[in-house]
Each structure stands twice: as structure tokens, then as C-alpha cells.
């Protein structure tokens, strides 16, 4: 059940037109229909310009530009503006014309123009379109993006258009994104791989530096504008994320004047509230937002496990059976605050400074009822900690993080594609975990615990980034990009375990489970890309990125420091062919990517909350490397978008979760570079509009996974599938109904498989 309320406050605002699919893919929903052009004389004339929103001064993406004769409405030529509002028309003969510029939700603008011999090039500079929405005491939206868009190099899920996201978290949003799956435990995968680079607004974030499953709980769905799924990133992007990149774009407001909103959502599992206040006047803009949320999820987990080669108390090797019931009560909450400043001191120069802070706390109280019997049926008395018992445990996570980011961007004219930018960022994530355990006999006989354990883990991850990028066009058909990046990461993990001594009954620290781990990682990178058009049918993008990695690690209580340096060349190539049918393309691409282990994988902290199921990280992990091959076909048919892709992915030195058992029937899970993985798959995405007010989109993914580990002498394989459907209908008077359905099969792991998942939320919303 979900109750949603939102209030908009505006002093001066304007509704903005919205942009659907990218040029060369599907015709945008807000753009004009395909033009039927009258025969026209060809020449050397050229017209260019940039289309902006008159109020926000933001680009009007995919605006329609039409060349008309001085008299009459039969188009002579036309084009569509790119994502930055820029357009160019070429091959025009000398003469007089009318130029019409339009987009849904805006008033059209028609200009009389003239091309003369000796003056055949005309730069219109900035063309401003005015919104048609009336502004009194409300905001009226006259155009909306589709829920899912197909663009030339990515699929975009417009979360802000999906009402079933109200009151949820980022995990709920990502479950609906094409090619993405999130299992019931919150683990994220892209086309079957968990090695994904997650960005916030195109930049790394401290929130995503640790356990991504926990991080996704911190980000309310109401803050997310869209999610970009990029499976073949160019060399401009960091090479981390062997499966690709997921870029979460947050909502922002660029309206002139003072405006804001307040929202509240209450549900049976999640509740959140948010507010935003923004001000913009001329060259200066200030934005701020804050939100808070709570989540609560009781649950029961049962385990029935058979262990081989268990040694009994009398030294006999036998088989053990574990029956366990975990009754948990998880709850948590947190908050987030952002403040940003934008300043444009002069034309073509812009600065931005933003500060983002997050706090999150999650608590899990549970009772574990444990019975362990040996093959003959007698209880296992080899160790009183691991036999028949009841455990009450209290586990707490505390996360405090912040990001400070500054940028400078220099452009070189309203219609120029030349651009230089600089970014500097500092972020820090403090991730502290605690657990407290009291153990009793299985029947709770007595009130005094027979065993107690307490463990704190104080961990931090600090990252500093300096980056510069330069884009230089060569004529109209070629573009060169190059840049460099420096990343400095500093990681610490201080972990301690204290427990009751079974002989003396005293509480004491356990030296073998107490230590402090430090880890430094420095990455220096440089890249270059070259893109060109070969006639009207082909586009080529070539790129290469060189990354040098320096690693150092050490334990405080061990004399075993280590260091490692490696340099890698990571090529990238994409070939796109425009097919005969308008909006249809086919793209072939190859990329080589790297996945460096994060603190979540490296942290040697040993969690023994459940002594039969223990987890720990591996500080000796190396990077893994993946070769990606992909063919992608995209078309637009009568208002419907269809995107089909087939891919092959091979990962060497793959990081896999591995499980091992000891002779006391305990399972210890950790991570290791133990496998060579191969994945072959296909993905189908489609969207259709059966009625003007009814949208349907769906995604089906099927792939075959083969995992092989010579180190563990084991392999596993199988087919994996996921499917989702999203449907929305808009009624009169602002009412809308949204449905989402998701089904994920179990995920193949080296030593088993995960649980399947399904989800079917329904939302009814009225916009006021």
C-alpha cells in the first residue's frame, strides 16, 4: 500500500518540452512527423544554430528544424537538433527561405533567411523557444518522455515518468531498467554480471564506493530522474565495470526565479519525505534539497543443509545436517542533503560547485534457532558454539559520506562542438558495522547467556579525483576527444572481535580476529577517441585508454606488506550503420574493460554473527579483465521502438564468491580470482503506444553462463533469464495508473545459484 502526496511551489517557472529518443534512433515523441521533402536545388549553403529554452536557457533536445519556401508549406529540407540543441543544415542553394523551429510544448519560431553568393554560410547563434504552458499558481507539463528510450549508445529508463517508483528506493528503480536485475538481497547485475560501475550524475560517488546493495537503500526513488544503461562505453569513461556502466541521473531544476516542492510517501515497507528549494537569477543559480526515509522489513529465512566430511567429537568422519530458522526484524533510515551553486560569468564559461552529504543507519535484530545433527542422528557436541542453540543477535550498519565536486566548462560558440572541461572531486565514506550476540540453549533454559560476542568494524574509503576532457571537431564529420584522469583512493578497516572464553567465562579480545588493514590505490589514466561519418550510412568510433594502477596494502599486526603496479591498454571500437528504414541502425562494438576490487570485496573483516555461516573479504584480490563483443539493432516502427542486442563476454581472472566448509560443518564465504567466465546472451526491448494515453514497454533478457575454475576444480553453467513489463495509462483530471511486473530466474554462481525474484507493484496517482 502506498500513499503519495506532492506539492509544487513556484514563483516563476516554465514547463519544459521533453526529448525522447536520440537522433538516428527513434523519432522523438515530441518531434514533428517525418518530413516529405519537395525536390530542391542543391548548393553549398550552410545554416547552423543552437535551440534553447527561453526561460531555463537549457538545450531543447531534438527540436525539429524545417526549411520552407518563401511561400507555401511544402518542406524543402530539414533536420533534428542534437542533445545539446545544436543543428546544421548543408547543401542549400542560394536564395530566400523560411526556417521553422519547433518542439512539442513550445511555440514555433519562423525566421526569414537568405543565402547569397559569397555569403553561403549563416550562423543563427542562439534560437530561443518559449514554452506554451501558462504560468499562474501551478506547473503544467505539456510533453513527457516515454518511460524507456533507446539512444544510439545506451538505453534510458525515465524513472520520473513511472509512478510505481513513489516511496521506493534506488533498488526498486533499477529493477525496472532494461538489462538490469536486482535480486531479493539487493545485489545488482547488468546482463548477468555484478561487476558494474555505478555513477551518480556521470560522476563517482562515495555512496557507491562500498556495498552497493546497502547504498541503493540510501537513495530514494523520488530523487531519480532517469537511469542510463551503457553496455559499450567509449574510452572517455573509466574502464572499471566489466559489464558496463549504470549512470543514475538525479532530478534538478533550472527554472528562473524561486521554486521548490515538498513530497511525502508512506508505505508498508518504505516511507520518505523530501523537499527542494531552488533559486536562479541571470547568471547565478542555487539549488538545494533534503530528504529523509525509513524502511522496515520483517522476514523469515530457513536453511536445510548437508555437510560432508564432518569430524565428530570422538574423531570419526561423518555427515552433518543443519536445520536453521532465522526470524529477523530489519529496519533503518537516513537522510540526504545537497546544495549546489552554478555561475556563468561570461558567455561560453561556466562554473559549478556542489556538496552532497548522506547518513544512513540499518539495524537487524534476529533470533537464530540452530539444530545440528550427525549422520547417526545424535547432536553434534564437538563444539558447544556450533551445536544446538538459540542466538539473539543485533547487527547495525552506520554510513556517513559526503562528496565535494567542482567543475569548469569552456565552450567555443553557440553552434561549435568544441569544449574543454575540468573536474575536481573529494569524497569520503565512513562505513561502520557492529554486532552483538547472546547465545542460549535451544529451549531458552535460563536467562543468562552461555556465550557472548561483540565486534566493531570501523572502515573508511576516501577518494580524490582530478579530470580534464577536451572535444575538438574536425570539420562537420569528424571529432577528436582526449583527456586525462587521476584517482587516489585510501581505504582503512579496523576490525575487532571480543567474546566469552568458554573455559574462564571472561570477556576478552580474540587476537586472531583483530587487526587493522590499510589499502592505497592510485590510478592514472589517459584516453583518446576519434569519431567520423563515412558518407550517410556509416559512423565509426575508435578509442583507447591507458591506465596505470599502483597498489599498496598492509596489516597492522602482521609483517606482510604488499605492493603491485600494472599498466593496461584498453581499446574500444564501434561501427554504426544507418539502415534504409528511417530511424533504424545496427551497431557492432568491442571493448576491453577492467574491474578492480572495491572495499566490499577487500575488507578482511570476519563476520561470525552466525557461526555456521561466516563471511569475510579477501585483501589479496587482483583486478579482472573482460572482453565485450556486441551487435545491436534498433528500429522505430509506427510509434514503437524495438531494440535487440546479442553479446559475448569473456572474463579472465574473474572475481567470484567462493564457499568452503571445514570439518566442523561451518561454511565460510569469501571472494577469489578463481574463474574464467564466458557469457553469451541476447536482450530484447520494446515500447509501444496502443492508444494516445496508454504506454507499454517491456524487456526480456536471456543468456547462457559458463563458469570454470581450475583452482577449485569445479565449474557451473546454465541459462538465466529476466523479464519485466511496464504499463501506464493517463486518465482525465490528472489521474494515472501504472503497473510494473518483474521476474528473475536464479543467477548462476560458481558453486550454486541465487534465489529467483519477482515483483508486481501498482500505483494510482493524481497530479495536483
mmCIF file with all atom_site columns, C-alpha atoms in Angstrom, residues 54-129:
data_model
loop_
_atom_site.group_PDB
_atom_site.id
_atom_site.type_symbol
_atom_site.label_atom_id
_atom_site.label_alt_id
_atom_site.label_comp_id
_atom_site.label_asym_id
_atom_site.label_entity_id
_atom_site.label_seq_id
_atom_site.pdbx_PDB_ins_code
_atom_site.Cartn_x
_atom_site.Cartn_y
_atom_site.Cartn_z
_atom_site.occupancy
_atom_site.B_iso_or_equiv
_atom_site.pdbx_formal_charge
_atom_site.auth_seq_id
_atom_site.auth_comp_id
_atom_site.auth_asym_id
_atom_site.auth_atom_id
_atom_site.pdbx_PDB_model_num
ATOM 1  C CA . UNK A 1 54  ? 13.861 30.811 -23.422 1.00 0.00 ? 54  UNK A CA 1
ATOM 2  C CA . UNK A 1 55  ? 13.300 30.506 -19.664 1.00 0.00 ? 55  UNK A CA 1
ATOM 3  C CA . UNK A 1 56  ? 15.808 27.938 -18.453 1.00 0.00 ? 56  UNK A CA 1
ATOM 4  C CA . UNK A 1 57  ? 18.461 28.541 -21.149 1.00 0.00 ? 57  UNK A CA 1
ATOM 5  C CA . UNK A 1 58  ? 18.830 24.770 -21.371 1.00 0.00 ? 58  UNK A CA 1
ATOM 6  C CA . UNK A 1 59  ? 19.119 22.988 -24.755 1.00 0.00 ? 59  UNK A CA 1
ATOM 7  C CA . UNK A 1 60  ? 15.879 21.873 -26.387 1.00 0.00 ? 60  UNK A CA 1
ATOM 8  C CA . UNK A 1 61  ? 16.958 18.382 -27.370 1.00 0.00 ? 61  UNK A CA 1
ATOM 9  C CA . UNK A 1 62  ? 15.748 17.037 -30.722 1.00 0.00 ? 62  UNK A CA 1
ATOM 10 C CA . UNK A 1 63  ? 13.885 20.177 -31.799 1.00 0.00 ? 63  UNK A CA 1
ATOM 11 C CA . UNK A 1 64  ? 12.661 19.947 -35.401 1.00 0.00 ? 64  UNK A CA 1
ATOM 12 C CA . UNK A 1 65  ? 14.218 22.368 -37.931 1.00 0.00 ? 65  UNK A CA 1
ATOM 13 C CA . UNK A 1 66  ? 12.435 22.696 -41.277 1.00 0.00 ? 66  UNK A CA 1
ATOM 14 C CA . UNK A 1 67  ? 13.421 24.696 -44.385 1.00 0.00 ? 67  UNK A CA 1
ATOM 15 C CA . UNK A 1 68  ? 10.353 26.144 -46.150 1.00 0.00 ? 68  UNK A CA 1
ATOM 16 C CA . UNK A 1 69  ? 9.989  28.169 -49.359 1.00 0.00 ? 69  UNK A CA 1
ATOM 17 C CA . UNK A 1 70  ? 9.127  31.900 -49.096 1.00 0.00 ? 70  UNK A CA 1
ATOM 18 C CA . UNK A 1 71  ? 5.510  30.989 -49.913 1.00 0.00 ? 71  UNK A CA 1
ATOM 19 C CA . UNK A 1 72  ? 3.836  27.654 -49.156 1.00 0.00 ? 72  UNK A CA 1
ATOM 20 C CA . UNK A 1 73  ? 4.295  24.935 -46.556 1.00 0.00 ? 73  UNK A CA 1
ATOM 21 C CA . UNK A 1 74  ? 5.990  22.163 -48.563 1.00 0.00 ? 74  UNK A CA 1
ATOM 22 C CA . UNK A 1 75  ? 9.312  21.404 -46.746 1.00 0.00 ? 75  UNK A CA 1
ATOM 23 C CA . UNK A 1 76  ? 12.487 21.682 -48.807 1.00 0.00 ? 76  UNK A CA 1
ATOM 24 C CA . UNK A 1 77  ? 14.896 20.271 -46.224 1.00 0.00 ? 77  UNK A CA 1
ATOM 25 C CA . UNK A 1 78  ? 15.047 19.526 -42.519 1.00 0.00 ? 78  UNK A CA 1
ATOM 26 C CA . UNK A 1 79  ? 16.952 18.079 -39.589 1.00 0.00 ? 79  UNK A CA 1
ATOM 27 C CA . UNK A 1 80  ? 16.717 17.441 -35.844 1.00 0.00 ? 80  UNK A CA 1
ATOM 28 C CA . UNK A 1 81  ? 18.814 19.172 -33.171 1.00 0.00 ? 81  UNK A CA 1
ATOM 29 C CA . UNK A 1 82  ? 21.206 17.027 -31.147 1.00 0.00 ? 82  UNK A CA 1
ATOM 30 C CA . UNK A 1 83  ? 21.243 16.522 -27.372 1.00 0.00 ? 83  UNK A CA 1
ATOM 31 C CA . UNK A 1 84  ? 22.830 19.943 -26.866 1.00 0.00 ? 84  UNK A CA 1
ATOM 32 C CA . UNK A 1 85  ? 20.289 21.690 -29.079 1.00 0.00 ? 85  UNK A CA 1
ATOM 33 C CA . UNK A 1 86  ? 22.751 22.164 -31.960 1.00 0.00 ? 86  UNK A CA 1
ATOM 34 C CA . UNK A 1 87  ? 21.802 21.746 -35.614 1.00 0.00 ? 87  UNK A CA 1
ATOM 35 C CA . UNK A 1 88  ? 23.385 22.146 -39.040 1.00 0.00 ? 88  UNK A CA 1
ATOM 36 C CA . UNK A 1 89  ? 21.758 22.176 -42.495 1.00 0.00 ? 89  UNK A CA 1
ATOM 37 C CA . UNK A 1 90  ? 24.019 21.807 -45.531 1.00 0.00 ? 90  UNK A CA 1
ATOM 38 C CA . UNK A 1 91  ? 23.763 21.624 -49.297 1.00 0.00 ? 91  UNK A CA 1
ATOM 39 C CA . UNK A 1 92  ? 21.330 24.547 -49.720 1.00 0.00 ? 92  UNK A CA 1
ATOM 40 C CA . UNK A 1 93  ? 21.224 26.598 -52.902 1.00 0.00 ? 93  UNK A CA 1
ATOM 41 C CA . UNK A 1 94  ? 21.405 30.397 -52.901 1.00 0.00 ? 94  UNK A CA 1
ATOM 42 C CA . UNK A 1 95  ? 18.020 32.014 -52.370 1.00 0.00 ? 95  UNK A CA 1
ATOM 43 C CA . UNK A 1 96  ? 15.404 33.077 -49.830 1.00 0.00 ? 96  UNK A CA 1
ATOM 44 C CA . UNK A 1 97  ? 13.816 30.662 -47.368 1.00 0.00 ? 97  UNK A CA 1
ATOM 45 C CA . UNK A 1 98  ? 11.808 30.446 -44.186 1.00 0.00 ? 98  UNK A CA 1
ATOM 46 C CA . UNK A 1 99  ? 13.275 28.421 -41.307 1.00 0.00 ? 99  UNK A CA 1
ATOM 47 C CA . UNK A 1 100 ? 10.779 26.835 -38.899 1.00 0.00 ? 100 UNK A CA 1
ATOM 48 C CA . UNK A 1 101 ? 11.999 25.638 -35.482 1.00 0.00 ? 101 UNK A CA 1
ATOM 49 C CA . UNK A 1 102 ? 9.562  23.724 -33.267 1.00 0.00 ? 102 UNK A CA 1
ATOM 50 C CA . UNK A 1 103 ? 9.137  21.205 -30.483 1.00 0.00 ? 103 UNK A CA 1
ATOM 51 C CA . UNK A 1 104 ? 6.130  19.948 -28.557 1.00 0.00 ? 104 UNK A CA 1
ATOM 52 C CA . UNK A 1 105 ? 5.244  22.169 -25.598 1.00 0.00 ? 105 UNK A CA 1
ATOM 53 C CA . UNK A 1 106 ? 6.889  25.212 -27.201 1.00 0.00 ? 106 UNK A CA 1
ATOM 54 C CA . UNK A 1 107 ? 5.740  27.903 -29.555 1.00 0.00 ? 107 UNK A CA 1
ATOM 55 C CA . UNK A 1 108 ? 7.175  27.527 -33.050 1.00 0.00 ? 108 UNK A CA 1
ATOM 56 C CA . UNK A 1 109 ? 9.557  30.152 -34.391 1.00 0.00 ? 109 UNK A CA 1
ATOM 57 C CA . UNK A 1 110 ? 9.784  31.018 -38.094 1.00 0.00 ? 110 UNK A CA 1
ATOM 58 C CA . UNK A 1 111 ? 12.627 33.162 -39.456 1.00 0.00 ? 111 UNK A CA 1
ATOM 59 C CA . UNK A 1 112 ? 13.128 34.604 -42.928 1.00 0.00 ? 112 UNK A CA 1
ATOM 60 C CA . UNK A 1 113 ? 16.650 33.856 -44.129 1.00 0.00 ? 113 UNK A CA 1
ATOM 61 C CA . UNK A 1 114 ? 18.650 34.479 -47.254 1.00 0.00 ? 114 UNK A CA 1
ATOM 62 C CA . UNK A 1 115 ? 21.724 32.813 -48.730 1.00 0.00 ? 115 UNK A CA 1
ATOM 63 C CA . UNK A 1 116 ? 23.636 34.777 -51.333 1.00 0.00 ? 116 UNK A CA 1
ATOM 64 C CA . UNK A 1 117 ? 26.667 34.066 -53.498 1.00 0.00 ? 117 UNK A CA 1
ATOM 65 C CA . UNK A 1 118 ? 29.714 34.976 -51.446 1.00 0.00 ? 118 UNK A CA 1
ATOM 66 C CA . UNK A 1 119 ? 27.740 34.582 -48.210 1.00 0.00 ? 119 UNK A CA 1
ATOM 67 C CA . UNK A 1 120 ? 26.561 30.997 -48.233 1.00 0.00 ? 120 UNK A CA 1
ATOM 68 C CA . UNK A 1 121 ? 27.188 30.250 -44.550 1.00 0.00 ? 121 UNK A CA 1
ATOM 69 C CA . UNK A 1 122 ? 24.759 31.541 -41.908 1.00 0.00 ? 122 UNK A CA 1
ATOM 70 C CA . UNK A 1 123 ? 25.162 31.033 -38.145 1.00 0.00 ? 123 UNK A CA 1
ATOM 71 C CA . UNK A 1 124 ? 21.921 31.911 -36.340 1.00 0.00 ? 124 UNK A CA 1
ATOM 72 C CA . UNK A 1 125 ? 23.581 31.666 -32.924 1.00 0.00 ? 125 UNK A CA 1
ATOM 73 C CA . UNK A 1 126 ? 21.036 31.008 -30.183 1.00 0.00 ? 126 UNK A CA 1
ATOM 74 C CA . UNK A 1 127 ? 17.384 30.462 -31.085 1.00 0.00 ? 127 UNK A CA 1
ATOM 75 C CA . UNK A 1 128 ? 15.132 30.646 -28.010 1.00 0.00 ? 128 UNK A CA 1
ATOM 76 C CA . UNK A 1 129 ? 11.799 28.808 -27.894 1.00 0.00 ? 129 UNK A CA 1
#
